[in-house]
């Protein structure tokens, strides 16, 4: 039965969407033929679509709805702030209470001496800020030749010219003339796909040492910073071997370069601490934040900057900023989100309840014939699909073919689990209960069974 509601029938919405709406990271022609799914409402960890289906959202939107959907408090705060002061800028020697309060709160939560926040409206913008801020820092330090950023292949740092250049996504670099000059990439610590015969720990150290080799090759006097996600998210939830980050930290300490931790996914509780840097024992000079900062209820991000870097940047005018830097409504919403994360002990829930439970039941998926590894850290989890567990082989089909089949079977089972190539990933809202985690895993297993049937029927169960 069609829902009684104030919007148009699904087919009409789909036709209008196809006619006028260009979707990000989408082949819009093919989507128009297939028909887009229209999400109409959400509550807790569940979405509802225009056909009335209830879908378990194990991706928290796009890794961002940390406190879950439907929290009235955020709506109230946004309405109140819009009435009181909907907008004012922070450029011309002015400020407002939401920006002050949010910056101060982030400084309290952030580790070490990360006490200063430069606001943006997204992670991409924040990483563009980082490129300009770090180069400006070295210029003010009297070392203007230190301009080169070292990043990693298969990293995701955003989609603007600068941030997509920092990222290491080959498919993105193939379009639009990326990367911009002054950004180089080393290999990722993806043991499952690239570790060969090495043990994970040997491999982790070897991959970290590429940073030292790259610094030597370029000359330390030219390198400005290294940027990385504590755990790669969009690259497929690649949890690095335990040896990786200590070695990276050692190298950053031994050389005069800045370390930027892109916490856009790992921040605000995802790994069981406020920041992934705390979970993985990283001491960054700058952290990129967005997504979970507002649980996606309003677009806001930023760069959290150390005392030392902020002091240097403050010596002159930094000719950079966004109209919406520190937007009062977004800042007020983010502040309320942080209050809920703290008051409701949601991060403790991740650390003590949800993550240990997920770790246990997720690992059980490794016995499925299609699954080569099933790992999690906090509420980030992934599985690698393989036609041959023993050799960790890739499928002979184009990368992503098998992942897409599996993703479609997830959708058919009302589960949002994403595919990255032939890896499957989840990052559910942090409020997810153990019972709901069991339901995620039940649906995932059913989807894997159905995918396996399809893959075998189509003769795709072949190693590359
Ligand atoms: C999503 C993401 C970004 C980009 O954030 P946007 O808000 O989409 O611009 C940057 N870094 C990481 C690690 C991300 O996951």
CSV table of C-alpha atoms and ligand atoms in Angstrom, one decimal:
chain,number,residue,atom,x,y,z
A,1,UNK,CA,0.0,0.0,0.0
A,2,UNK,CA,1.3,3.4,-0.9
A,3,UNK,CA,2.1,5.6,2.1
A,4,UNK,CA,-0.1,8.6,2.5
A,5,UNK,CA,2.4,11.5,2.5
A,6,UNK,CA,3.0,14.9,1.1
A,7,UNK,CA,5.4,13.9,-1.7
A,8,UNK,CA,5.0,12.6,-5.2
A,9,UNK,CA,4.8,8.9,-6.2
A,10,UNK,CA,8.3,7.3,-6.5
A,11,UNK,CA,8.3,7.0,-10.3
A,12,UNK,CA,7.6,10.8,-10.6
A,13,UNK,CA,10.4,11.6,-8.1
A,14,UNK,CA,12.8,9.3,-10.0
A,15,UNK,CA,12.0,10.9,-13.3
A,16,UNK,CA,12.5,14.4,-11.9
A,17,UNK,CA,15.8,13.3,-10.3
A,18,UNK,CA,17.0,11.7,-13.5
A,19,UNK,CA,16.1,14.9,-15.4
A,20,UNK,CA,17.7,17.4,-13.1
A,21,UNK,CA,19.9,16.0,-10.4
A,22,UNK,CA,23.6,15.1,-11.1
A,23,UNK,CA,24.7,12.6,-8.4
A,24,UNK,CA,28.2,12.5,-7.0
A,25,UNK,CA,30.4,9.5,-7.9
A,26,UNK,CA,27.7,8.1,-10.1
A,27,UNK,CA,27.2,7.1,-13.8
A,28,UNK,CA,24.1,9.2,-14.0
A,29,UNK,CA,23.0,7.8,-17.3
A,30,UNK,CA,22.9,4.2,-15.9
A,31,UNK,CA,21.3,5.4,-12.7
A,32,UNK,CA,18.5,7.1,-14.7
A,33,UNK,CA,17.7,3.8,-16.4
A,34,UNK,CA,17.7,1.8,-13.2
A,35,UNK,CA,15.8,4.3,-11.1
A,36,UNK,CA,17.2,5.9,-8.0
A,37,UNK,CA,16.1,4.9,-4.4
A,38,UNK,CA,14.4,7.8,-2.6
A,39,UNK,CA,15.0,8.0,1.1
A,40,UNK,CA,12.2,9.8,2.9
A,41,UNK,CA,12.8,9.4,6.6
A,42,UNK,CA,15.1,7.9,9.2
A,43,UNK,CA,15.2,7.1,12.9
A,44,UNK,CA,17.9,5.5,15.0
A,45,UNK,CA,19.8,3.1,12.7
A,46,UNK,CA,17.0,2.7,10.2
A,47,UNK,CA,16.1,4.5,6.9
A,48,UNK,CA,12.7,4.4,5.2
A,49,UNK,CA,12.4,4.7,1.5
A,50,UNK,CA,9.5,6.1,-0.6
A,51,UNK,CA,8.1,2.5,-1.0
A,52,UNK,CA,7.9,2.1,2.7
A,53,UNK,CA,10.9,-0.3,3.0
A,54,UNK,CA,12.8,-0.1,6.3
A,55,UNK,CA,16.5,-0.4,5.7
A,56,UNK,CA,19.2,-1.0,8.3
A,57,UNK,CA,21.9,1.6,7.6
A,58,UNK,CA,25.2,0.0,8.5
A,59,UNK,CA,27.0,2.9,6.8
A,60,UNK,CA,25.7,5.7,9.1
A,61,UNK,CA,24.8,7.6,5.9
A,62,UNK,CA,28.3,8.3,4.6
A,63,UNK,CA,30.3,7.4,7.7
A,64,UNK,CA,28.8,10.3,9.5
A,65,UNK,CA,25.6,9.8,11.4
A,66,UNK,CA,27.4,8.8,14.6
A,67,UNK,CA,24.5,9.6,17.1
A,68,UNK,CA,21.9,8.0,14.8
A,69,UNK,CA,19.0,9.6,13.0
A,70,UNK,CA,16.1,11.5,14.4
A,71,UNK,CA,17.5,13.4,17.3
A,72,UNK,CA,15.0,16.2,18.1
A,73,UNK,CA,17.6,18.1,20.2
A,74,UNK,CA,19.6,19.0,17.1
A,75,UNK,CA,16.6,20.2,15.3
A,76,UNK,CA,15.7,22.4,18.2
A,77,UNK,CA,19.1,23.9,18.5
A,78,UNK,CA,19.3,24.6,14.8
A,79,UNK,CA,15.9,26.4,14.9
A,80,UNK,CA,16.8,28.4,18.0
A,81,UNK,CA,20.1,29.5,16.4
A,82,UNK,CA,18.5,30.4,13.1
A,83,UNK,CA,16.1,32.6,15.0
A,84,UNK,CA,18.8,34.3,17.1
A,85,UNK,CA,21.6,34.7,14.6
A,86,UNK,CA,21.3,32.7,11.4
A,87,UNK,CA,24.6,33.9,9.9
A,88,UNK,CA,27.5,36.1,10.5
A,89,UNK,CA,31.0,35.8,9.3
A,90,UNK,CA,34.2,35.4,11.3
A,91,UNK,CA,36.5,37.2,8.8
A,92,UNK,CA,36.5,40.9,9.9
A,93,UNK,CA,37.4,40.9,13.5
A,94,UNK,CA,34.1,39.5,14.5
A,95,UNK,CA,33.0,36.2,16.1
A,96,UNK,CA,29.9,34.6,17.6
A,97,UNK,CA,29.1,32.3,20.5
A,98,UNK,CA,28.6,29.1,18.6
A,99,UNK,CA,32.0,29.3,16.9
A,100,UNK,CA,33.7,30.2,20.2
A,101,UNK,CA,32.0,27.5,22.1
A,102,UNK,CA,32.6,24.8,19.5
A,103,UNK,CA,36.3,25.7,19.0
A,104,UNK,CA,36.8,25.6,22.8
A,105,UNK,CA,35.0,22.3,23.1
A,106,UNK,CA,37.0,20.7,20.3
A,107,UNK,CA,40.2,21.9,21.9
A,108,UNK,CA,39.2,20.2,25.2
A,109,UNK,CA,38.5,16.9,23.5
A,110,UNK,CA,41.5,16.9,21.1
A,111,UNK,CA,44.7,15.2,22.3
A,112,UNK,CA,47.9,17.0,23.2
A,113,UNK,CA,48.3,20.6,22.3
A,114,UNK,CA,45.8,20.6,19.5
A,115,UNK,CA,44.0,23.7,20.8
A,116,UNK,CA,43.1,25.7,17.7
A,117,UNK,CA,40.4,25.2,15.1
A,118,UNK,CA,40.1,26.6,11.6
A,119,UNK,CA,36.5,25.9,10.5
A,120,UNK,CA,35.3,24.7,7.1
A,121,UNK,CA,32.1,23.2,5.9
A,122,UNK,CA,33.5,19.8,4.8
A,123,UNK,CA,36.4,17.5,5.0
A,124,UNK,CA,37.5,18.4,1.5
A,125,UNK,CA,37.6,22.1,2.4
A,126,UNK,CA,39.5,21.4,5.6
A,127,UNK,CA,42.2,19.5,3.7
A,128,UNK,CA,42.5,22.3,1.2
A,129,UNK,CA,43.0,24.6,4.2
A,130,UNK,CA,45.7,22.2,5.4
A,131,UNK,CA,47.6,22.4,2.2
A,132,UNK,CA,47.7,26.2,2.3
A,133,UNK,CA,48.2,26.5,6.0
A,134,UNK,CA,51.2,24.0,6.1
A,135,UNK,CA,52.9,25.7,3.2
A,136,UNK,CA,52.3,29.1,4.8
A,137,UNK,CA,53.8,27.7,8.1
A,138,UNK,CA,57.0,26.7,6.4
A,139,UNK,CA,57.2,30.0,4.6
A,140,UNK,CA,56.9,31.8,7.9
A,141,UNK,CA,59.5,29.4,9.4
A,142,UNK,CA,62.0,30.7,6.8
A,143,UNK,CA,61.8,27.4,4.8
A,144,UNK,CA,59.7,28.2,1.8
A,145,UNK,CA,61.0,25.3,-0.2
A,146,UNK,CA,59.3,22.9,2.1
A,147,UNK,CA,56.1,22.5,0.0
A,148,UNK,CA,55.7,18.8,-0.9
A,149,UNK,CA,53.1,16.6,0.7
A,150,UNK,CA,53.5,12.9,1.0
A,151,UNK,CA,50.3,10.9,1.1
A,152,UNK,CA,49.3,7.4,0.3
A,153,UNK,CA,47.9,5.5,-2.7
A,154,UNK,CA,44.2,4.5,-2.1
A,155,UNK,CA,43.8,7.3,0.6
A,156,UNK,CA,40.7,9.4,0.6
A,157,UNK,CA,41.0,13.0,1.6
A,158,UNK,CA,38.1,14.6,-0.3
A,159,UNK,CA,37.0,15.6,-3.7
A,160,UNK,CA,38.2,19.2,-4.3
A,161,UNK,CA,41.3,19.8,-6.5
A,162,UNK,CA,43.6,19.9,-3.4
A,163,UNK,CA,42.0,17.3,-1.3
A,164,UNK,CA,41.5,14.8,-4.2
A,165,UNK,CA,45.2,15.3,-5.0
A,166,UNK,CA,46.1,14.5,-1.5
A,167,UNK,CA,44.0,11.4,-1.9
A,168,UNK,CA,45.4,8.5,-3.7
A,169,UNK,CA,42.4,7.2,-5.6
A,170,UNK,CA,43.6,6.2,-9.1
A,171,UNK,CA,40.1,6.6,-10.6
A,172,UNK,CA,39.9,10.2,-9.3
A,173,UNK,CA,43.3,11.1,-10.5
A,174,UNK,CA,42.4,9.9,-14.0
A,175,UNK,CA,39.9,12.7,-14.4
A,176,UNK,CA,40.4,16.5,-14.3
A,177,UNK,CA,44.2,16.8,-14.3
A,178,UNK,CA,45.0,15.5,-10.8
A,179,UNK,CA,47.1,15.4,-8.8
A,180,UNK,CA,48.2,19.0,-8.6
A,181,UNK,CA,51.9,19.6,-8.4
A,182,UNK,CA,53.8,19.0,-5.1
A,183,UNK,CA,51.9,16.0,-3.9
A,184,UNK,CA,53.4,12.5,-4.0
A,185,UNK,CA,52.2,9.1,-2.9
A,186,UNK,CA,53.7,6.1,-1.2
A,187,UNK,CA,52.1,2.6,-1.0
A,188,UNK,CA,49.3,1.8,1.5
A,189,UNK,CA,49.6,-0.6,4.4
A,190,UNK,CA,47.1,-3.1,2.9
A,191,UNK,CA,48.6,-6.4,4.0
A,192,UNK,CA,45.7,-8.5,2.6
A,193,UNK,CA,46.0,-7.3,-0.9
A,194,UNK,CA,49.7,-6.4,-1.1
A,195,UNK,CA,51.5,-8.2,1.7
A,196,UNK,CA,52.6,-11.2,-0.3
A,197,UNK,CA,54.6,-13.6,1.7
A,198,UNK,CA,55.5,-11.1,4.4
A,199,UNK,CA,54.0,-11.3,7.9
A,200,UNK,CA,51.6,-8.4,8.6
A,201,UNK,CA,54.1,-6.9,11.1
A,202,UNK,CA,57.1,-7.1,8.6
A,203,UNK,CA,54.9,-5.6,5.9
A,204,UNK,CA,53.6,-2.8,8.2
A,205,UNK,CA,57.2,-1.8,8.9
A,206,UNK,CA,58.2,-2.0,5.3
A,207,UNK,CA,55.4,0.2,4.2
A,208,UNK,CA,56.1,2.8,6.9
A,209,UNK,CA,59.7,2.9,5.8
A,210,UNK,CA,58.7,4.0,2.4
A,211,UNK,CA,58.0,7.3,4.1
A,212,UNK,CA,61.6,7.6,5.2
A,213,UNK,CA,62.8,6.6,1.7
A,214,UNK,CA,60.6,9.1,0.1
A,215,UNK,CA,61.8,11.9,2.4
A,216,UNK,CA,65.4,10.9,1.6
A,217,UNK,CA,64.6,10.9,-2.2
A,218,UNK,CA,62.9,14.3,-2.2
A,219,UNK,CA,65.2,15.9,0.4
A,220,UNK,CA,64.0,16.7,3.9
A,221,UNK,CA,64.3,20.4,3.0
A,222,UNK,CA,61.5,20.0,0.4
A,223,UNK,CA,59.0,18.0,2.4
A,224,UNK,CA,56.2,19.8,4.2
A,225,UNK,CA,54.0,17.1,5.7
A,226,UNK,CA,52.8,13.6,5.7
A,227,UNK,CA,49.0,13.1,5.7
A,228,UNK,CA,47.1,9.9,6.4
A,229,UNK,CA,43.9,8.5,7.8
A,230,UNK,CA,44.5,6.5,11.0
A,231,UNK,CA,42.4,3.8,9.4
A,232,UNK,CA,41.7,4.2,5.7
A,233,UNK,CA,37.9,4.4,5.3
A,234,UNK,CA,36.8,4.9,1.7
A,235,UNK,CA,39.8,2.9,0.5
A,236,UNK,CA,38.1,-0.2,2.0
A,237,UNK,CA,38.5,0.0,5.8
A,238,UNK,CA,42.1,-1.0,5.7
A,239,UNK,CA,43.3,-1.6,9.3
A,240,UNK,CA,47.0,-1.2,9.2
A,241,UNK,CA,49.3,-3.8,10.9
A,242,UNK,CA,50.2,-2.9,14.4
A,243,UNK,CA,53.8,-2.2,13.4
A,244,UNK,CA,52.8,0.6,11.0
A,245,UNK,CA,51.9,3.7,13.0
A,246,UNK,CA,54.7,3.5,15.6
A,247,UNK,CA,57.2,3.4,12.7
A,248,UNK,CA,55.4,6.3,10.9
A,249,UNK,CA,55.5,8.3,14.2
A,250,UNK,CA,59.2,7.5,14.6
A,251,UNK,CA,59.9,8.7,11.1
A,252,UNK,CA,57.9,11.9,11.5
A,253,UNK,CA,59.6,12.6,14.8
A,254,UNK,CA,63.1,12.0,13.3
A,255,UNK,CA,62.5,14.4,10.4
A,256,UNK,CA,61.4,18.0,10.3
A,257,UNK,CA,57.9,17.4,8.7
A,258,UNK,CA,54.4,17.9,10.0
A,259,UNK,CA,52.0,15.0,10.5
A,260,UNK,CA,48.4,15.5,9.6
A,261,UNK,CA,45.9,12.8,10.8
A,262,UNK,CA,42.8,12.9,8.6
A,263,UNK,CA,40.2,12.1,11.3
A,264,UNK,CA,37.1,12.8,9.2
A,265,UNK,CA,35.9,9.2,9.7
A,266,UNK,CA,37.9,8.1,12.7
A,267,UNK,CA,37.1,11.1,14.8
A,268,UNK,CA,34.2,11.5,17.3
A,269,UNK,CA,34.0,8.0,18.6
A,270,UNK,CA,34.3,5.7,15.6
A,271,UNK,CA,37.3,3.8,17.0
A,272,UNK,CA,36.2,3.8,20.7
A,273,UNK,CA,38.0,7.0,21.6
A,274,UNK,CA,37.3,10.6,20.7
A,275,UNK,CA,39.9,10.4,17.9
A,276,UNK,CA,41.6,7.6,16.0
A,277,UNK,CA,44.9,9.2,16.9
A,278,UNK,CA,44.3,8.2,20.5
A,279,UNK,CA,43.4,4.6,19.6
A,280,UNK,CA,46.4,4.2,17.4
A,281,UNK,CA,48.8,6.3,19.5
A,282,UNK,CA,49.5,9.0,16.9
A,283,UNK,CA,50.6,12.5,17.8
A,284,UNK,CA,49.6,14.7,14.9
A,285,UNK,CA,50.4,18.4,14.4
A,286,UNK,CA,47.0,18.9,12.6
A,287,UNK,CA,43.8,16.8,12.5
A,288,UNK,CA,41.2,17.1,9.8
A,289,UNK,CA,37.7,16.8,11.1
A,290,UNK,CA,34.2,16.7,9.6
A,291,UNK,CA,31.4,14.0,9.2
A,292,UNK,CA,30.9,12.8,12.9
A,293,UNK,CA,31.6,16.4,14.2
A,294,UNK,CA,27.9,17.1,13.6
A,295,UNK,CA,26.8,13.5,13.0
A,296,UNK,CA,26.0,14.8,9.5
A,297,UNK,CA,23.1,16.9,10.7
A,298,UNK,CA,24.8,20.1,9.4
A,299,UNK,CA,27.7,20.5,7.0
A,300,UNK,CA,30.8,21.4,9.1
A,301,UNK,CA,34.5,20.5,9.3
A,302,UNK,CA,37.8,21.9,10.2
A,303,UNK,CA,41.5,21.7,10.9
A,304,UNK,CA,42.5,21.2,14.5
A,305,UNK,CA,45.9,22.8,14.9
A,306,UNK,CA,48.7,22.5,17.5
A,307,UNK,CA,49.8,25.4,19.6
A,308,UNK,CA,53.2,25.6,17.8
A,309,UNK,CA,51.7,25.7,14.3
A,310,UNK,CA,48.9,28.1,15.3
A,311,UNK,CA,51.4,30.5,16.9
A,312,UNK,CA,53.4,30.7,13.7
A,313,UNK,CA,50.4,31.1,11.4
A,314,UNK,CA,49.2,33.9,13.7
A,315,UNK,CA,52.2,36.0,13.0
A,316,UNK,CA,50.6,37.5,9.9
A,317,UNK,CA,47.5,37.4,7.9
A,318,UNK,CA,46.6,34.0,6.6
A,319,UNK,CA,44.8,34.9,3.4
A,320,UNK,CA,42.3,32.0,3.5
A,321,UNK,CA,38.8,31.3,4.6
A,322,UNK,CA,35.3,30.3,3.6
A,323,UNK,CA,32.1,32.3,3.8
A,324,UNK,CA,30.7,29.6,6.0
A,325,UNK,CA,33.8,29.0,8.2
A,326,UNK,CA,32.3,28.5,11.7
A,327,UNK,CA,28.7,28.9,10.4
A,328,UNK,CA,26.6,29.6,13.6
A,329,UNK,CA,23.8,27.1,12.8
A,330,UNK,CA,26.3,24.3,11.9
A,331,UNK,CA,28.4,25.1,14.9
A,332,UNK,CA,25.5,25.0,17.3
A,333,UNK,CA,24.3,21.7,15.9
A,334,UNK,CA,27.8,20.3,16.2
A,335,UNK,CA,28.1,21.4,19.8
A,336,UNK,CA,24.8,19.7,20.6
A,337,UNK,CA,26.0,16.6,18.9
A,338,UNK,CA,29.2,16.6,21.0
A,339,UNK,CA,27.0,17.1,24.1
A,340,UNK,CA,24.9,14.0,23.3
A,341,UNK,CA,28.1,11.9,22.5
A,342,UNK,CA,29.4,12.8,25.9
A,343,UNK,CA,26.3,12.8,28.1
A,344,UNK,CA,25.0,9.6,26.7
A,345,UNK,CA,28.4,7.9,27.0
A,346,UNK,CA,28.2,6.9,23.4
A,347,UNK,CA,32.0,6.6,23.0
A,348,UNK,CA,32.1,4.3,26.1
A,349,UNK,CA,29.3,2.3,24.5
A,350,UNK,CA,31.4,1.8,21.4
A,351,UNK,CA,34.5,0.9,23.4
A,352,UNK,CA,33.0,-1.4,26.0
A,353,UNK,CA,29.9,-2.8,24.3
A,354,UNK,CA,29.4,-2.4,20.6
A,355,UNK,CA,32.9,-2.7,19.2
A,356,UNK,CA,33.8,-5.9,21.2
A,357,UNK,CA,30.5,-7.4,20.1
A,358,UNK,CA,31.0,-6.5,16.5
A,359,UNK,CA,34.6,-7.8,16.6
A,360,UNK,CA,33.3,-11.2,17.8
A,361,UNK,CA,30.4,-11.7,15.4
A,362,UNK,CA,32.1,-10.1,12.4
A,363,UNK,CA,35.1,-12.4,12.7
A,364,UNK,CA,32.6,-15.3,12.3
A,365,UNK,CA,32.0,-14.2,8.7
A,366,UNK,CA,35.5,-15.4,7.8
A,367,UNK,CA,34.1,-19.0,7.6
A,368,UNK,CA,32.0,-18.0,4.6
A,369,UNK,CA,33.3,-19.5,1.4
A,370,UNK,CA,33.6,-16.0,-0.3
A,371,UNK,CA,35.4,-14.3,2.6
A,372,UNK,CA,39.2,-14.1,2.8
A,373,UNK,CA,39.4,-11.8,5.8
A,374,UNK,CA,36.9,-10.2,8.2
A,375,UNK,CA,38.3,-7.5,10.4
A,376,UNK,CA,37.1,-4.6,12.5
A,377,UNK,CA,38.4,-1.8,14.7
A,378,UNK,CA,35.9,0.1,16.7
A,379,UNK,CA,32.8,0.4,14.6
A,380,UNK,CA,34.7,0.1,11.3
A,381,UNK,CA,34.7,-3.3,9.7
A,382,UNK,CA,35.4,-4.8,6.3
A,383,UNK,CA,35.6,-8.1,4.6
A,384,UNK,CA,37.7,-9.1,1.6
A,385,UNK,CA,35.9,-11.2,-1.0
A,386,UNK,CA,38.1,-13.9,-2.7
A,387,UNK,CA,37.7,-16.9,-4.9
A,388,UNK,CA,40.6,-18.6,-3.0
A,389,UNK,CA,41.1,-18.0,0.7
A,390,UNK,CA,44.5,-19.8,0.9
A,391,UNK,CA,46.2,-17.5,-1.6
A,392,UNK,CA,44.2,-14.3,-0.9
A,393,UNK,CA,43.6,-14.2,-4.7
A,394,UNK,CA,41.7,-11.5,-6.5
A,395,UNK,CA,38.8,-12.4,-8.8
A,396,UNK,CA,39.5,-12.6,-12.5
A,397,UNK,CA,36.5,-10.3,-13.2
A,398,UNK,CA,37.0,-6.5,-13.3
A,399,UNK,CA,37.6,-5.2,-9.8
A,400,UNK,CA,34.2,-4.3,-8.2
A,401,UNK,CA,32.2,-6.8,-10.2
A,402,UNK,CA,31.8,-9.2,-7.3
A,403,UNK,CA,31.5,-6.4,-4.8
A,404,UNK,CA,28.7,-4.9,-6.7
A,405,UNK,CA,26.8,-8.2,-6.8
A,406,UNK,CA,27.2,-8.5,-3.1
A,407,UNK,CA,26.2,-4.9,-2.5
A,408,UNK,CA,23.0,-5.4,-4.5
A,409,UNK,CA,22.1,-8.5,-2.5
A,410,UNK,CA,22.6,-6.4,0.7
A,411,UNK,CA,20.2,-3.8,-0.7
A,412,UNK,CA,17.7,-6.5,-1.5
A,413,UNK,CA,18.0,-7.7,2.1
A,414,UNK,CA,17.4,-4.1,3.4
A,415,UNK,CA,20.9,-3.7,4.6
A,416,UNK,CA,23.2,-0.8,3.6
A,417,UNK,CA,26.7,-2.3,3.3
A,418,UNK,CA,29.0,-0.6,0.8
A,419,UNK,CA,31.5,-2.2,-1.6
A,420,UNK,CA,34.9,-0.8,-2.3
A,421,UNK,CA,36.1,-2.8,-5.2
A,422,UNK,CA,35.7,-6.4,-4.0
A,423,UNK,CA,35.8,-5.4,-0.3
A,424,UNK,CA,32.6,-4.9,1.7
A,425,UNK,CA,32.6,-2.3,4.4
A,426,UNK,CA,30.4,-1.1,7.3
A,427,UNK,CA,30.5,1.9,9.7
A,428,UNK,CA,27.2,1.9,11.5
A,429,UNK,CA,25.8,4.6,13.8
A,430,UNK,CA,27.7,4.5,17.1
A,431,UNK,CA,24.4,3.9,19.0
A,432,UNK,CA,23.9,0.5,17.4
A,433,UNK,CA,23.0,-2.2,19.9
A,434,UNK,CA,24.4,-5.7,20.1
A,435,UNK,CA,21.1,-7.1,18.8
A,436,UNK,CA,21.1,-4.7,15.9
A,437,UNK,CA,24.7,-5.7,15.2
A,438,UNK,CA,23.6,-9.4,15.1
A,439,UNK,CA,20.9,-8.4,12.6
A,440,UNK,CA,23.5,-6.6,10.4
A,441,UNK,CA,25.6,-9.8,10.4
A,442,UNK,CA,22.6,-12.0,9.7
A,443,UNK,CA,21.6,-10.0,6.7
A,444,UNK,CA,25.2,-9.7,5.5
A,445,UNK,CA,25.5,-13.5,5.7
A,446,UNK,CA,22.3,-14.0,3.7
A,447,UNK,CA,23.5,-11.5,1.1
A,448,UNK,CA,26.9,-13.3,0.9
A,449,UNK,CA,25.0,-16.6,0.4
A,450,UNK,CA,22.9,-15.1,-2.4
A,451,UNK,CA,25.9,-13.4,-4.0
A,452,UNK,CA,27.8,-16.7,-3.9
A,453,UNK,CA,24.9,-18.4,-5.8
A,454,UNK,CA,24.9,-15.7,-8.4
A,455,UNK,CA,28.7,-15.7,-8.8
A,456,UNK,CA,28.8,-19.5,-9.2
A,457,UNK,CA,25.9,-19.5,-11.6
A,458,UNK,CA,27.6,-16.8,-13.8
A,459,UNK,CA,30.9,-18.6,-13.7
A,460,UNK,CA,32.7,-15.8,-11.9
A,461,UNK,CA,34.2,-17.9,-9.1
A,462,UNK,CA,37.7,-17.6,-10.8
A,463,UNK,CA,41.0,-16.3,-9.5
A,464,UNK,CA,42.9,-13.6,-11.4
B,1,LIG,C1,34.7,11.9,3.6
B,1,LIG,C2,36.2,12.2,3.8
B,1,LIG,C3,36.8,13.4,3.5
B,1,LIG,C4,36.0,14.5,2.7
B,1,LIG,O1,35.0,15.0,3.5
B,1,LIG,P1,33.8,15.8,2.6
B,1,LIG,O2,33.0,16.4,3.8
B,1,LIG,O3,33.1,14.8,1.8
B,1,LIG,O4,34.4,16.8,1.8
B,1,LIG,C5,38.1,13.7,3.8
B,1,LIG,N1,38.8,12.7,4.5
B,1,LIG,C6,38.3,11.5,4.8
B,1,LIG,C7,39.1,10.5,5.6
B,1,LIG,C8,36.9,11.2,4.5
B,1,LIG,O5,36.4,10.0,4.8
